[in-house]
Coordinates of C-alpha atoms and ligand atoms in Angstrom, one line a residue:
M341 CA 69.9 -206.0 -19.3
L342 CA 72.3 -208.3 -19.1
S343 CA 72.0 -210.3 -22.2
R344 CA 71.3 -207.4 -24.4
L345 CA 73.8 -205.2 -23.7
S346 CA 77.0 -206.8 -22.4
R347 CA 78.9 -206.3 -25.2
F348 CA 78.0 -202.7 -25.5
L349 CA 79.0 -201.6 -21.9
P350 CA 81.2 -204.0 -18.8
E351 CA 78.3 -205.6 -16.2
F352 CA 79.0 -203.0 -13.0
E353 CA 77.9 -200.3 -15.7
I354 CA 75.1 -203.0 -16.5
R355 CA 74.4 -203.6 -13.0
L356 CA 74.0 -199.5 -12.0
K357 CA 71.3 -198.9 -14.8
A358 CA 69.9 -201.6 -14.6
E359 CA 68.4 -200.4 -10.6
L360 CA 67.6 -197.3 -12.1
A361 CA 65.3 -199.5 -14.6
Y362 CA 64.3 -201.2 -12.1
E363 CA 62.9 -198.1 -10.2
I364 CA 61.8 -196.7 -13.2
N365 CA 59.3 -199.1 -14.3
R366 CA 58.1 -199.4 -10.8
L367 CA 57.3 -195.4 -11.3
K368 CA 56.1 -196.0 -14.4
R369 CA 52.7 -198.5 -12.7
E370 CA 52.0 -196.6 -10.4
K371 CA 51.7 -193.7 -12.3
N372 CA 49.6 -195.2 -14.5
A373 CA 51.9 -193.8 -16.9
V374 CA 53.5 -194.8 -20.8
I375 CA 57.4 -194.6 -21.9
L376 CA 57.9 -194.0 -25.5
G377 CA 61.7 -194.1 -26.5
H378 CA 62.5 -192.8 -29.9
N379 CA 65.6 -195.3 -31.8
Y380 CA 68.0 -193.1 -30.9
M381 CA 68.2 -193.5 -27.0
E382 CA 71.3 -194.4 -25.4
P383 CA 71.1 -198.4 -25.5
A384 CA 70.7 -198.9 -21.9
L385 CA 67.2 -196.9 -22.0
Y386 CA 66.4 -198.2 -25.3
A387 CA 66.8 -201.3 -23.4
S388 CA 65.1 -201.4 -20.5
V389 CA 61.5 -198.9 -20.0
P390 CA 60.4 -197.9 -22.9
D391 CA 56.5 -200.0 -23.5
Y392 CA 57.4 -199.0 -27.8
V393 CA 60.4 -197.7 -28.9
G394 CA 60.5 -196.4 -33.0
D395 CA 60.7 -193.1 -34.6
S396 CA 59.0 -190.6 -34.5
L397 CA 55.7 -191.9 -37.2
E398 CA 55.2 -194.6 -35.2
L399 CA 55.5 -193.1 -31.5
S400 CA 52.5 -191.0 -33.1
R401 CA 50.7 -192.8 -33.5
I402 CA 51.0 -194.5 -30.2
S403 CA 50.9 -191.3 -28.5
A404 CA 47.1 -190.9 -30.9
A405 CA 46.6 -193.7 -28.7
T406 CA 47.4 -194.7 -25.2
S407 CA 44.8 -194.7 -22.1
A408 CA 48.2 -194.0 -19.9
E409 CA 47.2 -190.4 -17.4
I410 CA 50.7 -189.8 -18.4
I411 CA 52.9 -190.2 -21.7
V412 CA 57.2 -190.1 -20.7
F413 CA 58.4 -189.6 -24.3
C414 CA 62.7 -189.8 -24.0
G415 CA 63.0 -187.9 -27.3
V416 CA 63.7 -184.6 -28.5
R417 CA 60.8 -182.0 -27.6
F418 CA 59.2 -181.3 -31.3
M419 CA 58.7 -185.4 -30.0
A420 CA 56.8 -184.4 -26.9
E421 CA 55.2 -181.5 -28.4
T422 CA 53.7 -183.8 -31.4
A423 CA 52.1 -186.6 -28.9
K424 CA 50.9 -183.3 -26.3
V425 CA 49.2 -182.0 -29.6
L426 CA 47.6 -185.8 -30.1
N427 CA 46.3 -186.7 -26.8
P428 CA 46.4 -182.6 -25.1
A429 CA 44.1 -184.1 -22.5
K430 CA 47.2 -185.7 -21.0
T431 CA 50.0 -185.4 -18.8
V432 CA 53.4 -185.2 -21.1
L433 CA 56.7 -185.4 -19.6
I434 CA 60.5 -185.1 -21.7
P435 CA 63.3 -186.3 -19.1
A436 CA 65.4 -183.5 -20.5
E437 CA 64.5 -180.1 -20.4
K438 CA 67.2 -178.6 -23.5
A439 CA 66.5 -181.1 -25.0
G440 CA 65.8 -179.2 -28.8
C441 CA 66.7 -179.9 -32.4
S442 CA 69.0 -178.2 -35.2
L443 CA 66.0 -178.6 -37.9
A444 CA 62.6 -177.4 -35.5
E445 CA 65.5 -174.4 -34.2
G446 CA 66.0 -173.8 -37.6
I447 CA 62.9 -172.4 -38.9
T448 CA 60.5 -169.9 -36.5
A449 CA 56.2 -170.0 -37.2
E450 CA 57.4 -166.6 -39.0
D451 CA 59.7 -167.8 -41.4
V452 CA 56.6 -170.0 -42.9
R453 CA 54.3 -167.2 -43.6
R454 CA 56.9 -165.4 -45.3
L455 CA 57.0 -168.2 -47.4
R456 CA 53.3 -168.6 -48.1
E457 CA 53.2 -164.2 -49.3
R458 CA 57.0 -165.0 -51.7
F459 CA 55.2 -168.2 -52.4
P460 CA 51.2 -168.0 -52.9
G461 CA 49.0 -170.3 -53.7
S462 CA 51.8 -173.5 -52.5
T463 CA 51.0 -176.1 -49.6
V464 CA 53.0 -176.5 -46.7
V465 CA 54.2 -179.6 -46.3
S466 CA 56.8 -178.9 -42.7
Y467 CA 58.7 -182.3 -41.3
V468 CA 57.4 -183.5 -38.5
N469 CA 61.0 -182.6 -36.4
T470 CA 59.5 -178.7 -35.5
Y471 CA 57.7 -176.5 -33.2
A472 CA 54.2 -177.3 -32.9
D473 CA 53.2 -172.9 -33.4
V474 CA 55.1 -174.2 -37.3
K475 CA 53.1 -177.5 -37.0
A476 CA 50.2 -175.0 -37.4
E477 CA 51.2 -172.8 -39.8
S478 CA 50.9 -175.7 -42.3
D479 CA 48.6 -177.8 -44.3
Y480 CA 50.9 -181.2 -43.3
C481 CA 53.3 -183.2 -41.7
C482 CA 56.1 -185.4 -43.4
T483 CA 58.6 -188.0 -41.2
S484 CA 61.0 -189.4 -43.1
G485 CA 59.6 -192.8 -44.4
N486 CA 56.4 -191.0 -45.2
A487 CA 57.6 -187.2 -46.8
A488 CA 57.3 -188.9 -51.5
A489 CA 53.9 -190.2 -50.0
V490 CA 53.2 -187.1 -48.2
V491 CA 54.4 -185.2 -52.1
R492 CA 53.6 -187.7 -54.5
H493 CA 49.7 -187.8 -52.8
L494 CA 49.8 -183.5 -53.6
I495 CA 50.6 -183.7 -56.5
E496 CA 48.7 -186.5 -58.7
R497 CA 45.7 -183.7 -55.8
G498 CA 47.3 -181.3 -58.2
R499 CA 48.7 -178.7 -55.6
E500 CA 51.5 -177.7 -57.8
R501 CA 53.7 -175.6 -55.2
I502 CA 54.9 -177.7 -52.1
I503 CA 57.0 -175.6 -50.1
F504 CA 58.9 -178.2 -47.4
L505 CA 59.9 -177.2 -44.4
P506 CA 62.5 -177.3 -43.0
D507 CA 65.0 -179.6 -43.8
E508 CA 66.9 -178.5 -46.8
F509 CA 67.6 -182.4 -47.4
L510 CA 65.4 -184.1 -46.9
A511 CA 63.9 -181.4 -49.5
R512 CA 65.6 -182.4 -52.0
N513 CA 66.3 -185.6 -51.6
T514 CA 62.8 -185.9 -51.5
A515 CA 62.5 -183.8 -55.2
A516 CA 64.8 -186.0 -56.8
E517 CA 62.3 -188.8 -55.4
T518 CA 59.5 -187.5 -56.8
G519 CA 60.9 -186.4 -59.8
L520 CA 60.3 -182.3 -59.1
P521 CA 62.7 -179.7 -59.6
F522 CA 63.5 -177.8 -56.2
V523 CA 64.1 -174.4 -54.8
K524 CA 66.2 -173.0 -52.5
G525 CA 63.4 -171.1 -50.7
W526 CA 65.8 -169.2 -48.9
E527 CA 67.2 -167.5 -51.3
P528 CA 65.9 -163.8 -51.8
D529 CA 66.2 -163.9 -55.6
A530 CA 64.3 -167.8 -55.4
V531 CA 61.7 -168.3 -58.0
A532 CA 59.6 -171.0 -57.9
P533 CA 59.0 -172.5 -62.1
E534 CA 55.8 -173.3 -63.6
G535 CA 54.7 -176.4 -62.2
P536 CA 55.1 -179.2 -59.3
A537 CA 58.1 -178.0 -57.6
V538 CA 59.0 -178.3 -54.2
I539 CA 60.4 -175.2 -53.0
G540 CA 63.0 -175.7 -50.1
W541 CA 64.1 -174.0 -46.8
S542 CA 68.1 -173.7 -45.1
A543 CA 67.7 -176.2 -42.1
R544 CA 69.7 -178.8 -41.1
C545 CA 70.3 -181.3 -39.5
E546 CA 73.4 -181.8 -36.6
V547 CA 74.4 -185.0 -37.0
H548 CA 73.3 -186.1 -40.3
D549 CA 75.5 -183.0 -42.7
L550 CA 78.4 -184.7 -41.0
F551 CA 78.3 -187.5 -43.1
S552 CA 80.4 -186.9 -46.4
V553 CA 80.6 -189.0 -50.2
D554 CA 84.4 -189.6 -48.0
D555 CA 82.8 -191.0 -45.6
V556 CA 81.1 -193.4 -47.8
L557 CA 84.0 -194.8 -50.0
A558 CA 85.9 -196.0 -46.8
V559 CA 83.9 -197.5 -45.6
R560 CA 83.3 -199.5 -49.0
R561 CA 87.2 -199.7 -49.1
Q562 CA 87.6 -201.2 -45.4
F563 CA 84.9 -203.3 -45.5
P564 CA 83.0 -204.4 -49.4
E565 CA 81.0 -206.6 -48.0
A566 CA 79.1 -204.2 -45.5
V567 CA 75.7 -202.9 -47.2
I568 CA 75.2 -199.2 -46.4
I569 CA 72.2 -197.1 -45.4
A570 CA 71.4 -193.6 -44.6
H571 CA 69.3 -191.4 -43.3
P572 CA 67.6 -189.3 -45.7
E573 CA 68.8 -185.8 -43.4
C574 CA 72.2 -186.7 -45.2
S575 CA 73.3 -184.8 -48.3
P576 CA 72.0 -185.9 -51.3
E577 CA 75.6 -186.6 -52.6
V578 CA 75.6 -189.1 -50.2
I579 CA 72.3 -190.9 -50.4
E580 CA 73.8 -191.2 -53.8
H581 CA 76.8 -193.6 -52.8
V582 CA 74.8 -195.3 -50.5
D583 CA 72.5 -198.4 -50.5
I584 CA 69.8 -197.4 -49.0
S585 CA 68.6 -194.5 -47.2
G586 CA 65.5 -194.2 -45.5
S587 CA 64.2 -194.2 -42.7
T588 CA 64.7 -194.8 -38.7
K589 CA 62.1 -197.2 -38.9
K590 CA 63.5 -198.8 -42.2
M591 CA 66.7 -199.2 -41.1
V592 CA 65.6 -201.2 -38.4
E593 CA 63.6 -203.0 -40.6
Y594 CA 66.5 -204.0 -43.2
V595 CA 68.3 -204.9 -40.9
R596 CA 66.2 -208.0 -39.0
T597 CA 65.4 -208.9 -42.6
S598 CA 68.4 -209.4 -44.5
D599 CA 70.4 -212.3 -45.3
A600 CA 73.4 -210.1 -45.3
K601 CA 75.6 -210.4 -41.9
Q602 CA 77.5 -206.5 -41.7
F603 CA 76.5 -202.9 -42.1
M604 CA 77.3 -199.2 -41.6
L605 CA 74.1 -196.4 -41.3
F606 CA 74.7 -193.0 -41.1
T607 CA 73.1 -191.8 -39.3
E608 CA 72.8 -191.0 -35.1
C609 CA 75.4 -193.5 -33.6
S610 CA 72.8 -195.4 -31.0
M611 CA 71.0 -195.9 -33.2
G612 CA 73.5 -198.5 -34.3
D613 CA 74.0 -199.7 -31.4
N614 CA 70.2 -200.6 -30.8
I615 CA 70.0 -202.4 -33.6
A616 CA 73.3 -204.3 -32.7
S617 CA 71.4 -205.1 -29.3
E618 CA 68.5 -206.6 -31.2
N619 CA 70.3 -208.5 -33.8
P620 CA 73.4 -211.0 -32.5
D621 CA 73.7 -211.9 -36.3
K622 CA 74.5 -209.3 -37.9
E623 CA 77.6 -207.5 -37.3
M624 CA 77.0 -203.5 -37.5
I625 CA 80.1 -201.1 -38.3
R626 CA 79.4 -197.8 -35.7
L627 CA 81.6 -194.1 -36.8
C628 CA 80.6 -193.8 -32.4
S629 CA 82.4 -190.1 -33.1
Q630 CA 78.1 -188.7 -34.3
R631 CA 75.5 -189.0 -31.5
C632 CA 73.8 -186.1 -31.5
P633 CA 73.9 -183.8 -28.6
H634 CA 70.3 -183.2 -28.0
M635 CA 69.1 -187.4 -27.5
A636 CA 72.1 -187.9 -25.3
L637 CA 70.5 -185.2 -23.1
I638 CA 68.0 -188.1 -21.8
T639 CA 69.5 -190.2 -20.0
L640 CA 67.4 -193.6 -17.3
E641 CA 68.9 -190.4 -14.3
D642 CA 67.0 -187.7 -15.5
T643 CA 63.2 -190.1 -16.5
L644 CA 63.4 -190.9 -13.1
E645 CA 63.7 -187.5 -11.9
A646 CA 60.2 -186.6 -14.6
L647 CA 58.3 -189.6 -13.3
R648 CA 58.5 -188.1 -9.6
R649 CA 58.4 -184.8 -9.7
T650 CA 55.8 -184.9 -12.1
Q651 CA 58.4 -182.1 -15.1
Y652 CA 59.5 -181.1 -17.4
Q653 CA 55.0 -181.3 -18.7
I654 CA 54.7 -180.1 -21.7
E655 CA 52.1 -177.4 -22.0
L656 CA 51.2 -175.7 -25.5
P657 CA 48.4 -172.6 -26.3
E658 CA 45.0 -174.6 -26.9
D659 CA 45.1 -172.7 -30.5
I660 CA 48.0 -174.0 -31.6
I661 CA 47.4 -177.7 -29.9
D662 CA 43.9 -176.7 -32.9
R663 CA 45.2 -176.6 -35.5
A664 CA 48.9 -178.4 -35.7
R665 CA 46.5 -181.0 -35.1
L666 CA 45.3 -181.2 -38.4
P667 CA 48.7 -181.2 -40.5
I668 CA 48.7 -184.2 -38.7
D669 CA 46.1 -185.5 -39.1
R670 CA 46.4 -185.2 -42.8
M671 CA 49.6 -187.4 -42.2
L672 CA 48.6 -190.0 -39.9
E673 CA 45.8 -190.9 -42.8
I674 CA 48.1 -191.0 -45.9
S675 CA 50.1 -192.9 -44.3
Ligands
SF4_900 S1 69.8 -186.6 -35.4 FE1 69.0 -184.6 -35.7 S2 67.5 -184.9 -36.5 FE2 67.6 -185.5 -35.3 S3 67.4 -184.6 -32.9 FE3 69.4 -184.7 -33.4 S4 69.8 -183.2 -34.0 FE4 67.2 -182.9 -34.8

């Protein structure tokens, strides 16, 4: 931990965190648990206790395949729900009970049913950043890394109207990438055109919504050599001005393999620290004001309590698990 974290944390803090990590790792073995850590975890947690780190898609695959008795999901609730749907016989724990997400909370199962009535014959694609009851009303799931691939897959099979939920910006960016018109599905008088279209919803990520074109231009002025990478939950205007758009997985891979030396990531700010800790020869410019308040709730202390008390368990009704599984499986098959 010292070698990975000494650029970000004072030594006394690393030592305190290391003691917590030691106890978590001991309990993890004793209880036959696996710990999954999302890329947005705080650096001390990210670097110490997860058996696997990654984005939603990578961690979903691992959740489905693990033989461990307990899955501790160091991420927000919709991620832990996805793990439960994919492996319902396991005990799935989330260290912070209230770790939500503005996207997942931006749409309900009833909203999906109403959209289907308003746009009959549509195929519903839900971003994985949704709760299980919304996935249960959907035909396909997608992540930010495979959204365009899922939409292309459907268009090639003659599905013309795609209701894409719940992130307005990811829907607009995916429509632009696939060359499809975008419809504001949340507006009462919205009409879908004849032929293929993406019908979106109005939820936004409260973190990525904060980045502006002015931020991009300011970084360009001050750091002209930096490669600027933005998450597709940023607005289409921001995406137009950056060098690369991609999921957290794409960001990790790009920085690792690129010859460039300086990077700016327009995404949750722990991600910059986590990538920097793995690539000491690369410089990350960081805007550390943009921390996701939900991801920030997951700490080493709470992860330890989760293992000690077997808390907080994810419980879902059986019919929701059965119905939510299909769109996730369809996504995993495509990707
Ligand atoms: S960063 Fe945005 S999308 Fe991710 S959990 Fe936080 S609010 Fe949700």
